[in-house]
Tab-separated table of C-alpha atoms in Angstrom:
chain	number	residue	atom	x	y	z
A	394	UNK	CA	14.599	12.372	28.390
A	395	UNK	CA	12.886	15.076	30.436
A	396	UNK	CA	13.816	17.420	27.512
A	397	UNK	CA	11.930	15.178	25.122
A	398	UNK	CA	8.843	14.410	27.551
A	399	UNK	CA	8.613	18.292	27.809
A	400	UNK	CA	8.244	18.671	23.854
A	401	UNK	CA	5.724	15.385	23.758
A	402	UNK	CA	3.544	16.794	26.410
A	403	UNK	CA	1.536	19.433	24.633
A	404	UNK	CA	0.269	16.522	22.092
A	405	UNK	CA	-0.689	14.392	24.661
A	406	UNK	CA	-2.224	17.429	26.571
A	407	UNK	CA	-4.404	18.060	23.535
A	408	UNK	CA	-5.299	14.369	23.668
A	409	UNK	CA	-6.048	14.934	27.615
A	410	UNK	CA	-7.965	17.789	26.544
A	411	UNK	CA	-10.475	15.877	23.762
A	412	UNK	CA	-10.913	13.153	26.676
A	413	UNK	CA	-12.130	15.873	28.979
A	414	UNK	CA	-14.320	17.308	26.430
A	415	UNK	CA	-15.596	13.651	25.206
A	416	UNK	CA	-15.850	12.625	29.031
A	417	UNK	CA	-18.222	15.277	30.502
A	418	UNK	CA	-20.077	15.141	27.317
A	419	UNK	CA	-19.242	18.548	26.147
A	420	UNK	CA	-18.337	16.792	22.905
A	421	UNK	CA	-20.883	14.282	22.113
A	422	UNK	CA	-19.741	10.854	20.460
A	423	UNK	CA	-21.818	12.210	17.135
A	424	UNK	CA	-19.564	15.492	17.429
A	425	UNK	CA	-16.236	13.462	17.983
A	426	UNK	CA	-17.363	11.192	14.847
A	427	UNK	CA	-18.126	14.659	12.782
A	428	UNK	CA	-14.450	16.368	13.913
A	429	UNK	CA	-12.636	12.804	12.928
A	430	UNK	CA	-14.142	12.805	9.472
A	431	UNK	CA	-12.977	16.565	9.194
A	432	UNK	CA	-9.258	15.718	9.677
A	433	UNK	CA	-9.508	12.749	8.110
A	434	UNK	CA	-11.056	13.662	4.640
A	435	UNK	CA	-9.770	17.336	4.970
A	436	UNK	CA	-7.251	18.501	7.059
A	437	UNK	CA	-4.919	15.577	7.442
A	438	UNK	CA	-5.325	14.801	3.449
A	439	UNK	CA	-4.385	18.325	3.044
A	440	UNK	CA	-1.243	18.299	5.256
A	441	UNK	CA	-0.272	14.787	3.583
A	442	UNK	CA	-0.959	16.395	0.109
A	443	UNK	CA	1.043	19.367	0.181
A	444	UNK	CA	3.930	17.349	2.169
A	445	UNK	CA	4.062	14.990	-0.589
A	446	UNK	CA	4.064	17.288	-3.316
A	447	UNK	CA	6.976	19.383	-2.059
A	448	UNK	CA	9.035	16.095	-1.958
A	449	UNK	CA	10.948	14.469	-4.506
A	450	UNK	CA	9.903	10.657	-4.905
A	451	UNK	CA	12.995	9.666	-6.154
A	452	UNK	CA	14.769	10.760	-3.100
A	453	UNK	CA	11.873	9.438	-0.242
A	454	UNK	CA	11.201	6.321	-1.824
A	455	UNK	CA	12.969	3.771	0.200
A	456	UNK	CA	12.603	0.003	-0.681
A	457	UNK	CA	14.870	-0.946	1.810
A	458	UNK	CA	13.442	1.280	4.523
A	459	UNK	CA	9.879	-0.155	3.588
A	460	UNK	CA	11.380	-3.712	3.874
A	461	UNK	CA	12.908	-3.657	7.231
A	462	UNK	CA	10.191	-1.977	8.443
A	463	UNK	CA	7.808	-4.843	6.796
A	464	UNK	CA	10.262	-7.366	8.494
A	465	UNK	CA	10.066	-5.927	12.119
A	466	UNK	CA	6.215	-5.842	11.581
A	467	UNK	CA	5.712	-9.291	10.437
A	468	UNK	CA	7.585	-10.462	13.453
A	469	UNK	CA	5.257	-8.853	15.961
A	470	UNK	CA	2.357	-9.343	13.912
A	471	UNK	CA	3.431	-13.388	13.704
A	472	UNK	CA	4.111	-13.439	17.312
A	473	UNK	CA	1.114	-11.961	18.488
A	474	UNK	CA	-1.081	-14.205	15.907
A	475	UNK	CA	0.844	-17.127	17.671
A	476	UNK	CA	-0.381	-16.007	21.450
A	477	UNK	CA	-3.756	-15.664	19.905
A	478	UNK	CA	-3.708	-19.425	18.435
A	479	UNK	CA	-2.232	-20.801	21.520
A	480	UNK	CA	-5.340	-19.063	23.618
A	481	UNK	CA	-7.228	-20.868	20.883
A	482	UNK	CA	-8.593	-17.902	19.430
A	483	UNK	CA	-10.173	-18.056	15.750
A	484	UNK	CA	-8.463	-16.200	12.746
A	485	UNK	CA	-10.439	-13.240	13.014
A	486	UNK	CA	-9.756	-12.537	16.326
A	487	UNK	CA	-6.000	-13.479	16.021
A	488	UNK	CA	-6.200	-10.834	12.765
A	489	UNK	CA	-7.327	-8.100	15.015
A	490	UNK	CA	-5.292	-9.116	17.897
A	491	UNK	CA	-2.440	-8.969	15.494
A	492	UNK	CA	-3.446	-5.282	14.342
A	493	UNK	CA	-3.427	-4.182	17.511
A	494	UNK	CA	0.138	-5.334	18.113
A	495	UNK	CA	1.666	-3.749	14.811
A	496	UNK	CA	-0.668	-1.012	13.666
A	497	UNK	CA	0.305	2.255	15.478
A	498	UNK	CA	-1.781	5.692	15.216
A	499	UNK	CA	0.992	7.336	12.434
A	500	UNK	CA	-1.500	9.422	10.175
A	501	UNK	CA	-3.237	11.137	13.248
A	502	UNK	CA	-0.379	11.177	15.919
A	503	UNK	CA	2.924	10.223	13.870
A	504	UNK	CA	2.283	12.536	11.239
A	505	UNK	CA	1.890	15.976	13.448
A	506	UNK	CA	4.208	14.881	16.186
A	507	UNK	CA	7.085	13.313	14.632
A	508	UNK	CA	7.536	16.124	11.915
A	509	UNK	CA	7.546	18.947	14.728
A	510	UNK	CA	9.908	16.617	17.334
A	511	UNK	CA	12.027	15.056	14.634
A	512	UNK	CA	11.996	17.825	12.223
A	513	UNK	CA	10.710	18.178	8.893
A	514	UNK	CA	13.015	15.635	6.867
A	515	UNK	CA	10.752	12.988	9.357
A	516	UNK	CA	7.970	13.093	6.730
A	517	UNK	CA	9.686	11.114	4.113
A	518	UNK	CA	9.852	7.901	6.151
A	519	UNK	CA	6.806	8.510	8.140
A	520	UNK	CA	5.029	8.546	4.816
A	521	UNK	CA	6.166	5.122	3.861
A	522	UNK	CA	5.554	3.655	7.398
A	523	UNK	CA	2.017	4.841	6.747
A	524	UNK	CA	1.917	3.773	3.363
A	525	UNK	CA	2.972	0.001	4.211
A	526	UNK	CA	0.404	0.283	7.687
A	527	UNK	CA	-2.345	1.303	4.983
A	528	UNK	CA	-1.694	-1.100	1.855
A	529	UNK	CA	-0.119	-4.112	3.575
A	530	UNK	CA	-1.679	-4.506	7.071
A	531	UNK	CA	-5.263	-2.705	6.128
A	532	UNK	CA	-5.655	-5.211	3.311
A	533	UNK	CA	-4.531	-8.132	5.389
A	534	UNK	CA	-6.753	-7.601	8.032
A	535	UNK	CA	-9.827	-7.482	5.812
A	536	UNK	CA	-8.596	-10.648	3.565
A	537	UNK	CA	-8.433	-12.625	7.009
A	538	UNK	CA	-11.547	-11.877	8.498
A	539	UNK	CA	-13.482	-11.701	5.343
A	540	UNK	CA	-12.297	-15.355	4.211
A	541	UNK	CA	-12.394	-17.040	7.606
A	542	UNK	CA	-16.028	-16.121	7.746
A	543	UNK	CA	-16.684	-16.955	4.160
A	544	UNK	CA	-14.562	-19.755	4.769
A	545	UNK	CA	-12.654	-19.581	1.532
A	546	UNK	CA	-10.923	-16.634	-0.624
A	547	UNK	CA	-12.491	-15.327	-3.640
A	548	UNK	CA	-12.093	-12.484	-6.075
A	549	UNK	CA	-15.166	-10.332	-4.041
A	550	UNK	CA	-12.443	-10.164	-1.021
A	551	UNK	CA	-9.832	-8.774	-3.258
A	552	UNK	CA	-12.719	-6.068	-4.604
A	553	UNK	CA	-13.163	-5.021	-1.292
A	554	UNK	CA	-9.745	-4.219	-0.335
A	555	UNK	CA	-8.992	-2.305	-3.604
A	556	UNK	CA	-12.226	-0.043	-3.166
A	557	UNK	CA	-11.206	0.272	0.510
A	558	UNK	CA	-7.651	1.484	-0.694
A	559	UNK	CA	-9.031	3.551	-3.277
A	560	UNK	CA	-11.605	5.281	-0.691
A	561	UNK	CA	-9.031	5.889	1.755
A	562	UNK	CA	-8.321	9.540	1.800
A	563	UNK	CA	-4.801	9.362	2.977
A	564	UNK	CA	-3.510	7.208	0.232
A	565	UNK	CA	-5.348	9.247	-2.407
A	566	UNK	CA	-3.614	12.360	-0.956
A	567	UNK	CA	-0.119	11.039	-0.885
A	568	UNK	CA	-0.276	9.576	-3.966
A	569	UNK	CA	-1.988	12.751	-5.758
A	570	UNK	CA	0.974	14.776	-3.939
A	571	UNK	CA	3.742	12.381	-5.545
A	572	UNK	CA	1.943	12.200	-8.893
A	573	UNK	CA	1.945	16.113	-8.665
A	574	UNK	CA	5.835	16.329	-7.363
A	575	UNK	CA	6.845	13.894	-10.115
A	576	UNK	CA	5.318	16.077	-13.095
A	577	UNK	CA	7.237	19.117	-11.126
A	578	UNK	CA	3.993	21.209	-11.227
A	579	UNK	CA	4.436	24.272	-9.196
A	580	UNK	CA	1.410	24.575	-6.462
A	581	UNK	CA	-0.069	28.067	-6.972
A	582	UNK	CA	0.577	30.411	-4.356
A	583	UNK	CA	-3.198	30.690	-3.239
A	584	UNK	CA	-3.952	26.866	-3.418
A	585	UNK	CA	-0.541	26.540	-1.204
A	586	UNK	CA	-2.302	28.821	1.137
A	587	UNK	CA	-5.187	27.385	1.177
A	588	UNK	CA	-3.815	23.875	1.675
A	589	UNK	CA	-1.405	25.323	4.354
A	590	UNK	CA	-4.343	26.748	6.262
A	591	UNK	CA	-6.314	23.604	6.189
A	592	UNK	CA	-3.461	21.354	6.900
A	593	UNK	CA	-2.650	23.495	9.905
A	594	UNK	CA	-5.987	22.149	11.661
A	595	UNK	CA	-4.732	18.479	11.213
A	596	UNK	CA	-2.694	18.251	14.637
A	597	UNK	CA	-4.617	20.263	17.112
A	598	UNK	CA	-7.833	18.483	15.239
A	599	UNK	CA	-6.326	14.849	15.031
A	600	UNK	CA	-5.038	15.245	18.636
A	601	UNK	CA	-8.240	16.577	20.069
A	602	UNK	CA	-10.338	13.778	18.186
A	603	UNK	CA	-8.081	10.864	19.712
A	604	UNK	CA	-8.700	11.997	23.073
A	605	UNK	CA	-12.813	12.393	22.340
A	606	UNK	CA	-12.805	8.971	20.929
A	607	UNK	CA	-11.043	7.591	23.700
A	608	UNK	CA	-13.459	8.915	25.955
A	609	UNK	CA	-16.025	6.155	24.803
A	610	UNK	CA	-13.745	3.290	24.840
A	611	UNK	CA	-14.283	0.395	26.976
A	612	UNK	CA	-11.660	-1.382	29.330
A	613	UNK	CA	-13.017	-4.441	29.428
A	614	UNK	CA	-10.816	-7.428	28.478
A	615	UNK	CA	-7.726	-5.907	30.389
A	616	UNK	CA	-5.452	-8.878	30.372
A	617	UNK	CA	-5.650	-9.269	27.023
A	618	UNK	CA	-5.764	-5.436	25.993
A	619	UNK	CA	-2.331	-5.177	28.311
A	620	UNK	CA	-0.515	-7.772	26.520
A	621	UNK	CA	-1.375	-5.996	23.235
A	622	UNK	CA	-0.576	-2.513	24.471
A	623	UNK	CA	3.006	-4.349	25.541
A	624	UNK	CA	3.204	-5.622	22.030
A	625	UNK	CA	2.495	-2.590	20.196
A	626	UNK	CA	4.712	-0.104	22.442
A	627	UNK	CA	7.456	-2.043	23.325
A	628	UNK	CA	8.065	-5.374	20.843
A	629	UNK	CA	7.123	-3.509	17.930
A	630	UNK	CA	9.450	-0.621	18.206
A	631	UNK	CA	12.158	-3.611	19.560
A	632	UNK	CA	11.596	-5.739	16.382
A	633	UNK	CA	11.704	-2.729	14.061
A	634	UNK	CA	15.068	-1.409	15.896
A	635	UNK	CA	16.666	-4.845	15.227
A	636	UNK	CA	15.354	-4.850	11.478
A	637	UNK	CA	16.561	-1.285	10.478
A	638	UNK	CA	19.774	-1.251	12.701
A	639	UNK	CA	21.167	-4.960	12.005
A	640	UNK	CA	19.147	-7.179	9.616
A	641	UNK	CA	18.487	-4.489	6.825
A	642	UNK	CA	20.602	-1.697	7.878
A	643	UNK	CA	19.380	2.161	6.887
A	644	UNK	CA	20.945	5.437	7.659
A	645	UNK	CA	20.857	6.374	11.391
A	646	UNK	CA	18.058	9.350	10.862
A	647	UNK	CA	15.675	7.166	8.764
A	648	UNK	CA	16.002	4.624	11.324
A	649	UNK	CA	15.549	6.655	14.209
A	650	UNK	CA	11.995	7.913	12.557
A	651	UNK	CA	10.684	4.636	11.521
A	652	UNK	CA	11.597	3.189	15.316
A	653	UNK	CA	9.855	6.101	16.699
A	654	UNK	CA	6.910	5.497	14.378
A	655	UNK	CA	6.587	2.046	15.582
A	656	UNK	CA	6.341	3.091	19.286
A	657	UNK	CA	3.173	5.090	18.710
A	658	UNK	CA	0.017	3.640	20.136
A	659	UNK	CA	-2.768	1.288	18.824
A	660	UNK	CA	-4.459	2.965	16.041
A	661	UNK	CA	-8.031	3.955	16.035
A	662	UNK	CA	-8.856	2.330	12.926
A	663	UNK	CA	-8.597	-1.169	14.262
A	664	UNK	CA	-11.059	-0.489	16.467
A	665	UNK	CA	-13.252	0.630	13.497
A	666	UNK	CA	-12.640	-2.505	11.610
A	667	UNK	CA	-13.077	-4.889	14.632
A	668	UNK	CA	-16.575	-3.046	15.118
A	669	UNK	CA	-17.519	-3.075	11.606
A	670	UNK	CA	-16.735	-7.029	11.375
A	671	UNK	CA	-18.034	-7.805	14.603
A	672	UNK	CA	-14.834	-9.378	16.051
A	673	UNK	CA	-13.015	-8.765	19.342
A	674	UNK	CA	-13.988	-4.758	19.493
A	675	UNK	CA	-14.081	-4.708	23.227
A	676	UNK	CA	-10.430	-5.519	23.102
A	677	UNK	CA	-9.497	-3.643	20.511
A	678	UNK	CA	-11.182	-0.556	22.305
A	679	UNK	CA	-9.151	-1.248	25.771
A	680	UNK	CA	-5.833	-1.898	23.848
A	681	UNK	CA	-6.364	1.665	22.061
A	682	UNK	CA	-6.782	3.153	25.478
A	683	UNK	CA	-4.332	1.305	27.716
A	684	UNK	CA	-1.356	1.531	25.022
A	685	UNK	CA	-2.548	5.928	24.375
A	686	UNK	CA	-2.145	6.247	28.125
A	687	UNK	CA	1.007	4.259	28.562
A	688	UNK	CA	2.549	5.717	25.449
A	689	UNK	CA	2.821	9.166	27.119
A	690	UNK	CA	5.970	7.848	28.867
A	691	UNK	CA	6.910	5.267	26.516
A	692	UNK	CA	6.973	7.246	23.402
A	693	UNK	CA	9.128	9.833	25.182
A	694	UNK	CA	11.615	6.976	26.194
A	695	UNK	CA	11.744	5.815	22.431
A	696	UNK	CA	12.603	9.434	21.188
A	697	UNK	CA	15.036	10.026	23.774
A	698	UNK	CA	16.687	6.884	22.584
A	699	UNK	CA	16.450	7.212	19.046
A	700	UNK	CA	17.442	11.058	19.237
A	701	UNK	CA	20.931	9.765	20.132
A	702	UNK	CA	21.607	7.734	16.495
C-alpha cells in the first residue's frame, strides 16, 4: 500500500502544484482555460493517437470488457438516479448527479497515470473505458437534460449528440489511431517523434490543469457532494469489480485496469456540461473538488488491491 501510494503521490503533487498556482492567482482562470484547451485538443490527442496507431484493434477490442464495465456503470448510475428521485430532484438534476457518480477523470488523469503505474498494456482497456464514458454517458446526459427541458425527445437532440461526439478530440484521436493501425501504415519517424514530444506534455499539463481548475471550484452543496464522491470513489469501482470479476468475468489484468479506472475522481467535463446547461453546477463542482482530494488515498488503496490479481 505504501509503495503504491508513493508511486501515485507525484501525480497528485502535480495536481496540488496546479491548485496552488490557481489559488494564488499565479495562474488566472483564463490561463487555466487555455492550458486545458492545449492539453485537450493537442497534447492528449497526440498521446491517444500515437497509442492507438501502435495497437492492434483486433487484439484490443474486447466487447465482454466493455459490456461488463457498462453493466457496473449502469448499476451505480441507476442507484444515483434513484437517490436523486427519492430526494424529489428533477430529471435534469438527477442526470447530473448520476454523471458525477459514474464518470471519472479517465482522459486527463487515468490515461497518463494508469499506463505508467500498471504498464503500457493498460492503454487498451483504459481506452475502451474512455470510449464507453464518452460515447454512452456523455450522450445520455445531453439527451436527458435536453429532453427534460424541451418536454420531448426529437431528432434535434440526436443531431446535438452526434455533433458533440464528432467534435470531441479524444474520440477523433482514438478513432483515427485505430484506422491508421487497421491500415497497417507505419508512422514516419519525424511524425512519430513529433507526436511523442507533443504527447509527452499531456501528463504534466493535464495534471497541472486539473489542479488549477480545482482552485475555482465551489464547495457548496457539501452534503450531496460527499454522497456523490462516495458513490464515485467507492460504489463505482465496487460495482464494476462485481461485473468484471463475477458477472461477466474477464482476464485478471484487464479487470484490474478497469476497476482502477472506475476508482478515479469525478471528471471535470461533468461540471462543464452542468454549467453549460445551467443544471446543478455547484454540486458538480463540489463533487469534483471533494472526490479529487479523497482520491489521493482511495485510488492508492484500489490500485494496491487490484495489483494482487
